[in-house]
Amino acid sequence: MEAASKASSAPNGRGRRATRASGDDRERAILDTAEKLLEERPLSEISVDDLAKGAGISRPTFYFYFPSKDAVVLTIVDRLVADAAGSREEALATLAQGDPRAGLRKALEDLYAAFRSRRTVALAAAELRPTNSEARDLWSQVMEGWVSDATAVIEAERARGAAPPGQPARDLAIALVQMNERVQYATFAGESPSLEDERVLDVLVDVWLRAIYGAPEPD
Amino acid sequence: MEAASKASSAPNGRGRRATRASGDDRERAILDTAEKLLEERPLSEISVDDLAKGAGISRPTFYFYFPSKDAVVLTIVDRLVADAAGSREEALATLAQGDPRAGLRKALEDLYAAFRSRRTVALAAAELRPTNSEARDLWSQVMEGWVSDATAVIEAERARGAAPPGQPARDLAIALVQMNERVQYATFAGESPSLEDERVLDVLVDVWLRAIYGAPEPD
DNA sequence: GGACTGTATCAACACCATGTCGATTAAGTC
DNA sequence: GACTTAATCGACATGGTGTTGATACAGTCC
């Protein structure tokens, strides 16, 4: 089904069949159109024709640049994820030396900010996940990265005696990372029971701290 | 778009246009076919024709019984939710008097078991949510129920001095309930970073207990 | 037992979105 | 100025959805 590919120069193999000329602009135009339309309506209500029209080309021509609507979104998500990875590096450094509490807050803040700034893209990615295996794989990787970071932090804190023992670090990390994903998604989507934007971080940080540093058998 | 409706006797207005005769069997056959097919493949890969064929009728006849594929799934989900509501009542009672810790564990256990026993339906519901507003509303209601239950428990525990103050009870409840949803979904779907089936409850209960009973500023 | 009513059924149709094919134009090379 | 290769699109094939209209098939009811 989905092949590997990977074109000449650009560090991104989704779409384009080995090109060179002014088609770069068109590719951009399609991506920009997609982001613009996602501000207005969900992915499911955007057709290939909408993207083509928005980029000033016909529908068949669209397929010259991308193999499908999904591929367009995945390309955009790729970049969002890459940006988020940047702040993750940074946060990890902060976390490494200095107060892990402050570092943790900063890490969660940066991550939240990264996705918040392009929430419609994040929502589209979530919409894609159930039906698109490539989207699932991409997100799996992203989650795995955060989980292993969090696992390392928890284990380090336990090793130096700052955090008590408890559930296996990785299991705890999975639950916490998934909580973050879900809570943030709900807020971005404006779901009915959801945290207000300004409250998200306070609540998440609080749960993380208690889950990591709280006594295993409280009271 | 989606109107209210609500037929004569049955406590469920989705589907059927006021009927009476042997068509009841057919309705059942459609629902059964849907559940059966969901064991095999995701909702997105099931067509109206598949449901019709499975129930031994033609596609147009399907529309005599249900207005769409989504309506079929929503009918099934309705029932799942109703069943789950049963265990919720029970769990709340357990929670009311007696050890709230044990009660909490039992509540989470029952809920997990209810959805676990029909995980493919739960997964289909999740798949529907992004595109179907009725599914979103239904799930909103369900979440709201759990959140307000959890909020009440947290407030009660704080009031009687068993739990320390902290983030607003409702905010904490939202985060915890959403964590449960996400973690359980990941496990049901067999996602890549996900908790093993036997570990889910231990981990979730642990986080709930720490989040509710742990000190606000630990260490 | 025929006229009437409402259930249940489906073939045929209209529609829409996706993805593909083939032909065509517009630039570069050499 | 013949040859490639990028870029474009009209026309088509496919596959799904939902609707229409005709029909068969009960049961009343008088």
mmCIF file of N, CA and C in Angstrom, chain A residues 103-198:
data_model
loop_
_atom_site.group_PDB
_atom_site.id
_atom_site.type_symbol
_atom_site.label_atom_id
_atom_site.label_comp_id
_atom_site.label_asym_id
_atom_site.label_seq_id
_atom_site.Cartn_x
_atom_site.Cartn_y
_atom_site.Cartn_z
ATOM 1 N N GLY A 103 11.290 22.007 35.771
ATOM 2 C CA GLY A 103 11.551 21.470 34.440
ATOM 3 C C GLY A 103 10.329 20.782 33.884
ATOM 4 N N LEU A 104 9.659 20.034 34.731
ATOM 5 C CA LEU A 104 8.467 19.329 34.275
ATOM 6 C C LEU A 104 7.390 20.313 33.839
ATOM 7 N N ARG A 105 7.202 21.315 34.625
ATOM 8 C CA ARG A 105 6.197 22.323 34.253
ATOM 9 C C ARG A 105 6.556 22.946 32.912
ATOM 10 N N LYS A 106 7.818 23.291 32.763
ATOM 11 C CA LYS A 106 8.236 23.917 31.509
ATOM 12 C C LYS A 106 8.038 22.966 30.326
ATOM 13 N N ALA A 107 8.379 21.717 30.533
ATOM 14 C CA ALA A 107 8.212 20.741 29.458
ATOM 15 C C ALA A 107 6.751 20.646 29.026
ATOM 16 N N LEU A 108 5.869 20.511 29.992
ATOM 17 C CA LEU A 108 4.451 20.404 29.650
ATOM 18 C C LEU A 108 3.946 21.704 29.019
ATOM 19 N N GLU A 109 4.449 22.818 29.513
ATOM 20 C CA GLU A 109 4.052 24.116 28.952
ATOM 21 C C GLU A 109 4.436 24.219 27.481
ATOM 22 N N ASP A 110 5.675 23.891 27.194
ATOM 23 C CA ASP A 110 6.159 24.020 25.816
ATOM 24 C C ASP A 110 5.379 23.124 24.866
ATOM 25 N N LEU A 111 5.153 21.920 25.320
ATOM 26 C CA LEU A 111 4.419 20.978 24.500
ATOM 27 C C LEU A 111 3.007 21.491 24.233
ATOM 28 N N TYR A 112 2.388 21.953 25.289
ATOM 29 C CA TYR A 112 1.036 22.478 25.146
ATOM 30 C C TYR A 112 1.029 23.649 24.173
ATOM 31 N N ALA A 113 1.995 24.532 24.327
ATOM 32 C CA ALA A 113 2.057 25.716 23.470
ATOM 33 C C ALA A 113 2.246 25.329 22.005
ATOM 34 N N ALA A 114 3.113 24.333 21.771
ATOM 35 C CA ALA A 114 3.404 23.924 20.394
ATOM 36 C C ALA A 114 2.135 23.467 19.677
ATOM 37 N N PHE A 115 1.350 22.647 20.341
ATOM 38 C CA PHE A 115 0.143 22.127 19.694
ATOM 39 C C PHE A 115 -0.984 23.148 19.713
ATOM 40 N N ARG A 116 -1.017 23.924 20.753
ATOM 41 C CA ARG A 116 -2.035 24.941 20.881
ATOM 42 C C ARG A 116 -1.954 25.935 19.729
ATOM 43 N N SER A 117 -0.747 26.297 19.368
ATOM 44 C CA SER A 117 -0.567 27.314 18.327
ATOM 45 C C SER A 117 -1.086 26.831 16.982
ATOM 46 N N ARG A 118 -1.242 25.553 16.800
ATOM 47 C CA ARG A 118 -1.802 25.056 15.539
ATOM 48 C C ARG A 118 -2.812 23.960 15.845
ATOM 49 N N ARG A 119 -3.722 24.332 16.708
ATOM 50 C CA ARG A 119 -4.683 23.343 17.183
ATOM 51 C C ARG A 119 -5.493 22.690 16.077
ATOM 52 N N THR A 120 -5.841 23.458 15.039
ATOM 53 C CA THR A 120 -6.661 22.853 13.990
ATOM 54 C C THR A 120 -5.913 21.712 13.302
ATOM 55 N N VAL A 121 -4.615 21.864 13.176
ATOM 56 C CA VAL A 121 -3.818 20.782 12.586
ATOM 57 C C VAL A 121 -3.808 19.573 13.519
ATOM 58 N N ALA A 122 -3.642 19.847 14.788
ATOM 59 C CA ALA A 122 -3.650 18.759 15.760
ATOM 60 C C ALA A 122 -4.986 18.022 15.726
ATOM 61 N N LEU A 123 -6.053 18.772 15.611
ATOM 62 C CA LEU A 123 -7.376 18.144 15.563
ATOM 63 C C LEU A 123 -7.537 17.317 14.298
ATOM 64 N N ALA A 124 -7.018 17.817 13.193
ATOM 65 C CA ALA A 124 -7.096 17.061 11.937
ATOM 66 C C ALA A 124 -6.313 15.750 12.059
ATOM 67 N N ALA A 125 -5.171 15.817 12.694
ATOM 68 C CA ALA A 125 -4.368 14.612 12.884
ATOM 69 C C ALA A 125 -5.164 13.570 13.665
ATOM 70 N N ALA A 126 -5.834 14.030 14.694
ATOM 71 C CA ALA A 126 -6.638 13.119 15.504
ATOM 72 C C ALA A 126 -7.778 12.528 14.680
ATOM 73 N N GLU A 127 -8.328 13.345 13.809
ATOM 74 C CA GLU A 127 -9.436 12.873 12.968
ATOM 75 C C GLU A 127 -8.949 11.808 11.993
ATOM 76 N N LEU A 128 -7.702 11.925 11.610
ATOM 77 C CA LEU A 128 -7.138 11.001 10.632
ATOM 78 C C LEU A 128 -6.811 9.642 11.251
ATOM 79 N N ARG A 129 -6.401 9.673 12.489
ATOM 80 C CA ARG A 129 -5.870 8.473 13.134
ATOM 81 C C ARG A 129 -6.715 7.218 12.990
ATOM 82 N N PRO A 130 -8.026 7.306 13.217
ATOM 83 C CA PRO A 130 -8.797 6.056 13.141
ATOM 84 C C PRO A 130 -8.788 5.394 11.769
ATOM 85 N N THR A 131 -8.678 6.171 10.713
ATOM 86 C CA THR A 131 -8.820 5.583 9.379
ATOM 87 C C THR A 131 -7.509 5.441 8.616
ATOM 88 N N ASN A 132 -6.476 6.099 9.070
ATOM 89 C CA ASN A 132 -5.236 6.123 8.292
ATOM 90 C C ASN A 132 -4.077 5.516 9.075
ATOM 91 N N SER A 133 -3.541 4.433 8.555
ATOM 92 C CA SER A 133 -2.519 3.717 9.324
ATOM 93 C C SER A 133 -1.216 4.504 9.417
ATOM 94 N N GLU A 134 -0.955 5.290 8.385
ATOM 95 C CA GLU A 134 0.267 6.089 8.431
ATOM 96 C C GLU A 134 0.175 7.117 9.568
ATOM 97 N N ALA A 135 -1.016 7.690 9.717
ATOM 98 C CA ALA A 135 -1.238 8.646 10.801
ATOM 99 C C ALA A 135 -1.079 7.963 12.153
ATOM 100 N N ARG A 136 -1.603 6.752 12.236
ATOM 101 C CA ARG A 136 -1.472 6.003 13.490
ATOM 102 C C ARG A 136 -0.004 5.766 13.819
ATOM 103 N N ASP A 137 0.755 5.334 12.825
ATOM 104 C CA ASP A 137 2.167 5.050 13.055
ATOM 105 C C ASP A 137 2.919 6.305 13.487
ATOM 106 N N LEU A 138 2.662 7.387 12.761
ATOM 107 C CA LEU A 138 3.338 8.635 13.104
ATOM 108 C C LEU A 138 3.053 9.012 14.551
ATOM 109 N N TRP A 139 1.792 8.957 14.923
ATOM 110 C CA TRP A 139 1.426 9.354 16.281
ATOM 111 C C TRP A 139 1.994 8.387 17.315
ATOM 112 N N SER A 140 2.012 7.132 16.973
ATOM 113 C CA SER A 140 2.627 6.130 17.849
ATOM 114 C C SER A 140 4.056 6.530 18.193
ATOM 115 N N GLN A 141 4.783 6.892 17.154
ATOM 116 C CA GLN A 141 6.180 7.274 17.354
ATOM 117 C C GLN A 141 6.289 8.462 18.288
ATOM 118 N N VAL A 142 5.444 9.455 18.033
ATOM 119 C CA VAL A 142 5.464 10.659 18.853
ATOM 120 C C VAL A 142 5.189 10.309 20.319
ATOM 121 N N MET A 143 4.140 9.530 20.512
ATOM 122 C CA MET A 143 3.786 9.148 21.878
ATOM 123 C C MET A 143 4.936 8.369 22.531
ATOM 124 N N GLU A 144 5.499 7.460 21.774
ATOM 125 C CA GLU A 144 6.580 6.653 22.307
ATOM 126 C C GLU A 144 7.730 7.544 22.786
ATOM 127 N N GLY A 145 8.029 8.573 22.025
ATOM 128 C CA GLY A 145 9.089 9.499 22.426
ATOM 129 C C GLY A 145 8.795 10.124 23.774
ATOM 130 N N TRP A 146 7.602 10.633 23.919
ATOM 131 C CA TRP A 146 7.259 11.270 25.191
ATOM 132 C C TRP A 146 7.243 10.264 26.324
ATOM 133 N N VAL A 147 6.706 9.114 26.054
ATOM 134 C CA VAL A 147 6.629 8.098 27.108
ATOM 135 C C VAL A 147 8.022 7.716 27.577
ATOM 136 N N SER A 148 8.939 7.550 26.647
ATOM 137 C CA SER A 148 10.250 7.104 27.134
ATOM 138 C C SER A 148 10.974 8.231 27.859
ATOM 139 N N ASP A 149 10.773 9.466 27.424
ATOM 140 C CA ASP A 149 11.321 10.588 28.182
ATOM 141 C C ASP A 149 10.777 10.589 29.607
ATOM 142 N N ALA A 150 9.447 10.502 29.682
ATOM 143 C CA ALA A 150 8.814 10.561 31.005
ATOM 144 C C ALA A 150 9.268 9.395 31.874
ATOM 145 N N THR A 151 9.381 8.232 31.257
ATOM 146 C CA THR A 151 9.842 7.062 32.009
ATOM 147 C C THR A 151 11.223 7.323 32.607
ATOM 148 N N ALA A 152 12.102 7.871 31.779
ATOM 149 C CA ALA A 152 13.465 8.152 32.243
ATOM 150 C C ALA A 152 13.450 9.117 33.426
ATOM 151 N N VAL A 153 12.647 10.148 33.314
ATOM 152 C CA VAL A 153 12.570 11.135 34.396
ATOM 153 C C VAL A 153 12.090 10.476 35.688
ATOM 154 N N ILE A 154 11.029 9.699 35.582
ATOM 155 C CA ILE A 154 10.472 9.060 36.779
ATOM 156 C C ILE A 154 11.515 8.129 37.411
ATOM 157 N N GLU A 155 12.179 7.358 36.573
ATOM 158 C CA GLU A 155 13.177 6.434 37.114
ATOM 159 C C GLU A 155 14.334 7.173 37.777
ATOM 160 N N ALA A 156 14.735 8.266 37.146
ATOM 161 C CA ALA A 156 15.828 9.060 37.724
ATOM 162 C C ALA A 156 15.425 9.600 39.089
ATOM 163 N N GLU A 157 14.217 10.119 39.166
ATOM 164 C CA GLU A 157 13.752 10.695 40.429
ATOM 165 C C GLU A 157 13.622 9.629 41.514
ATOM 166 N N ARG A 158 13.238 8.445 41.099
ATOM 167 C CA ARG A 158 13.154 7.361 42.085
ATOM 168 C C ARG A 158 14.549 6.939 42.526
ATOM 169 N N ALA A 159 15.453 6.884 41.564
ATOM 170 C CA ALA A 159 16.828 6.454 41.860
ATOM 171 C C ALA A 159 17.487 7.389 42.860
ATOM 172 N N ARG A 160 17.276 8.687 42.679
ATOM 173 C CA ARG A 160 17.931 9.622 43.597
ATOM 174 C C ARG A 160 17.105 9.831 44.872
ATOM 175 N N GLY A 161 16.070 9.035 45.023
ATOM 176 C CA GLY A 161 15.307 9.054 46.269
ATOM 177 C C GLY A 161 14.317 10.191 46.392
ATOM 178 N N ALA A 162 14.137 10.970 45.340
ATOM 179 C CA ALA A 162 13.205 12.099 45.416
ATOM 180 C C ALA A 162 11.763 11.631 45.238
ATOM 181 N N ALA A 163 11.610 10.537 44.503
ATOM 182 C CA ALA A 163 10.261 9.992 44.296
ATOM 183 C C ALA A 163 10.187 8.602 44.900
ATOM 184 N N PRO A 164 9.045 8.288 45.529
ATOM 185 C CA PRO A 164 8.901 6.956 46.135
ATOM 186 C C PRO A 164 8.661 5.915 45.054
ATOM 187 N N PRO A 165 8.868 4.646 45.370
ATOM 188 C CA PRO A 165 8.552 3.599 44.395
ATOM 189 C C PRO A 165 7.048 3.519 44.198
ATOM 190 N N GLY A 166 6.637 2.729 43.221
ATOM 191 C CA GLY A 166 5.201 2.590 42.935
ATOM 192 C C GLY A 166 5.010 1.749 41.695
ATOM 193 N N GLN A 167 4.010 2.066 40.917
ATOM 194 C CA GLN A 167 3.782 1.338 39.669
ATOM 195 C C GLN A 167 5.029 1.444 38.793
ATOM 196 N N PRO A 168 5.251 0.464 37.917
ATOM 197 C CA PRO A 168 6.382 0.546 36.993
ATOM 198 C C PRO A 168 6.408 1.909 36.306
ATOM 199 N N ALA A 169 7.598 2.491 36.234
ATOM 200 C CA ALA A 169 7.720 3.858 35.721
ATOM 201 C C ALA A 169 7.100 4.003 34.341
ATOM 202 N N ARG A 170 7.345 3.037 33.500
ATOM 203 C CA ARG A 170 6.821 3.160 32.135
ATOM 204 C C ARG A 170 5.288 3.139 32.103
ATOM 205 N N ASP A 171 4.684 2.305 32.919
ATOM 206 C CA ASP A 171 3.221 2.256 32.957
ATOM 207 C C ASP A 171 2.651 3.595 33.410
ATOM 208 N N LEU A 172 3.251 4.129 34.438
ATOM 209 C CA LEU A 172 2.818 5.435 34.938
ATOM 210 C C LEU A 172 2.974 6.482 33.846
ATOM 211 N N ALA A 173 4.103 6.418 33.168
ATOM 212 C CA ALA A 173 4.375 7.394 32.096
ATOM 213 C C ALA A 173 3.325 7.304 30.995
ATOM 214 N N ILE A 174 2.977 6.091 30.623
ATOM 215 C CA ILE A 174 1.966 5.918 29.572
ATOM 216 C C ILE A 174 0.657 6.579 29.979
ATOM 217 N N ALA A 175 0.214 6.297 31.179
ATOM 218 C CA ALA A 175 -1.056 6.865 31.633
ATOM 219 C C ALA A 175 -1.009 8.387 31.639
ATOM 220 N N LEU A 176 0.085 8.942 32.112
ATOM 221 C CA LEU A 176 0.181 10.397 32.218
ATOM 222 C C LEU A 176 0.251 11.058 30.838
ATOM 223 N N VAL A 177 1.044 10.481 29.960
ATOM 224 C CA VAL A 177 1.169 11.055 28.618
ATOM 225 C C VAL A 177 -0.174 10.975 27.883
ATOM 226 N N GLN A 178 -0.848 9.860 28.041
ATOM 227 C CA GLN A 178 -2.152 9.731 27.382
ATOM 228 C C GLN A 178 -3.176 10.680 27.990
ATOM 229 N N MET A 179 -3.088 10.884 29.280
ATOM 230 C CA MET A 179 -3.962 11.884 29.903
ATOM 231 C C MET A 179 -3.730 13.248 29.269
ATOM 232 N N ASN A 180 -2.489 13.628 29.136
ATOM 233 C CA ASN A 180 -2.184 14.916 28.529
ATOM 234 C C ASN A 180 -2.786 15.030 27.141
ATOM 235 N N GLU A 181 -2.584 14.002 26.357
ATOM 236 C CA GLU A 181 -3.110 14.045 24.996
ATOM 237 C C GLU A 181 -4.610 14.289 25.008
ATOM 238 N N ARG A 182 -5.301 13.494 25.775
ATOM 239 C CA ARG A 182 -6.768 13.568 25.787
ATOM 240 C C ARG A 182 -7.275 14.892 26.334
ATOM 241 N N VAL A 183 -6.681 15.351 27.412
ATOM 242 C CA VAL A 183 -7.132 16.599 28.030
ATOM 243 C C VAL A 183 -6.897 17.771 27.078
ATOM 244 N N GLN A 184 -5.733 17.764 26.458
ATOM 245 C CA GLN A 184 -5.430 18.860 25.534
ATOM 246 C C GLN A 184 -6.352 18.815 24.330
ATOM 247 N N TYR A 185 -6.574 17.636 23.798
ATOM 248 C CA TYR A 185 -7.475 17.504 22.661
ATOM 249 C C TYR A 185 -8.853 18.049 23.004
ATOM 250 N N ALA A 186 -9.358 17.636 24.152
ATOM 251 C CA ALA A 186 -10.706 18.079 24.543
ATOM 252 C C ALA A 186 -10.775 19.600 24.625
ATOM 253 N N THR A 187 -9.735 20.192 25.162
ATOM 254 C CA THR A 187 -9.722 21.643 25.281
ATOM 255 C C THR A 187 -9.648 22.295 23.907
ATOM 256 N N PHE A 188 -8.780 21.789 23.047
ATOM 257 C CA PHE A 188 -8.664 22.350 21.700
ATOM 258 C C PHE A 188 -9.988 22.250 20.955
ATOM 259 N N ALA A 189 -10.638 21.115 21.111
ATOM 260 C CA ALA A 189 -11.881 20.880 20.374
ATOM 261 C C ALA A 189 -13.063 21.576 21.030
ATOM 262 N N GLY A 190 -12.843 22.125 22.229
ATOM 263 C CA GLY A 190 -13.956 22.745 22.933
ATOM 264 C C GLY A 190 -15.040 21.754 23.293
ATOM 265 N N GLU A 191 -14.632 20.533 23.640
ATOM 266 C CA GLU A 191 -15.611 19.521 24.022
ATOM 267 C C GLU A 191 -16.385 19.958 25.254
ATOM 268 N N SER A 192 -17.484 19.205 25.501
ATOM 269 C CA SER A 192 -18.335 19.685 26.576
ATOM 270 C C SER A 192 -17.740 19.538 27.967
ATOM 271 N N PRO A 193 -17.440 18.355 28.485
ATOM 272 C CA PRO A 193 -16.650 18.443 29.703
ATOM 273 C C PRO A 193 -15.198 18.577 29.277
ATOM 274 N N SER A 194 -14.650 19.746 29.451
ATOM 275 C CA SER A 194 -13.225 19.949 29.133
ATOM 276 C C SER A 194 -12.684 21.068 30.013
ATOM 277 N N LEU A 195 -11.382 21.080 30.178
ATOM 278 C CA LEU A 195 -10.762 22.116 30.997
ATOM 279 C C LEU A 195 -10.680 23.422 30.216
ATOM 280 N N GLU A 196 -10.821 24.523 30.955
ATOM 281 C CA GLU A 196 -10.616 25.804 30.304
ATOM 282 C C GLU A 196 -9.152 25.952 29.947
ATOM 283 N N ASP A 197 -8.932 26.666 28.879
ATOM 284 C CA ASP A 197 -7.585 26.824 28.353
ATOM 285 C C ASP A 197 -6.560 27.224 29.428
ATOM 286 N N GLU A 198 -6.931 28.158 30.287
ATOM 287 C CA GLU A 198 -5.963 28.679 31.270
ATOM 288 C C GLU A 198 -5.742 27.709 32.428
#
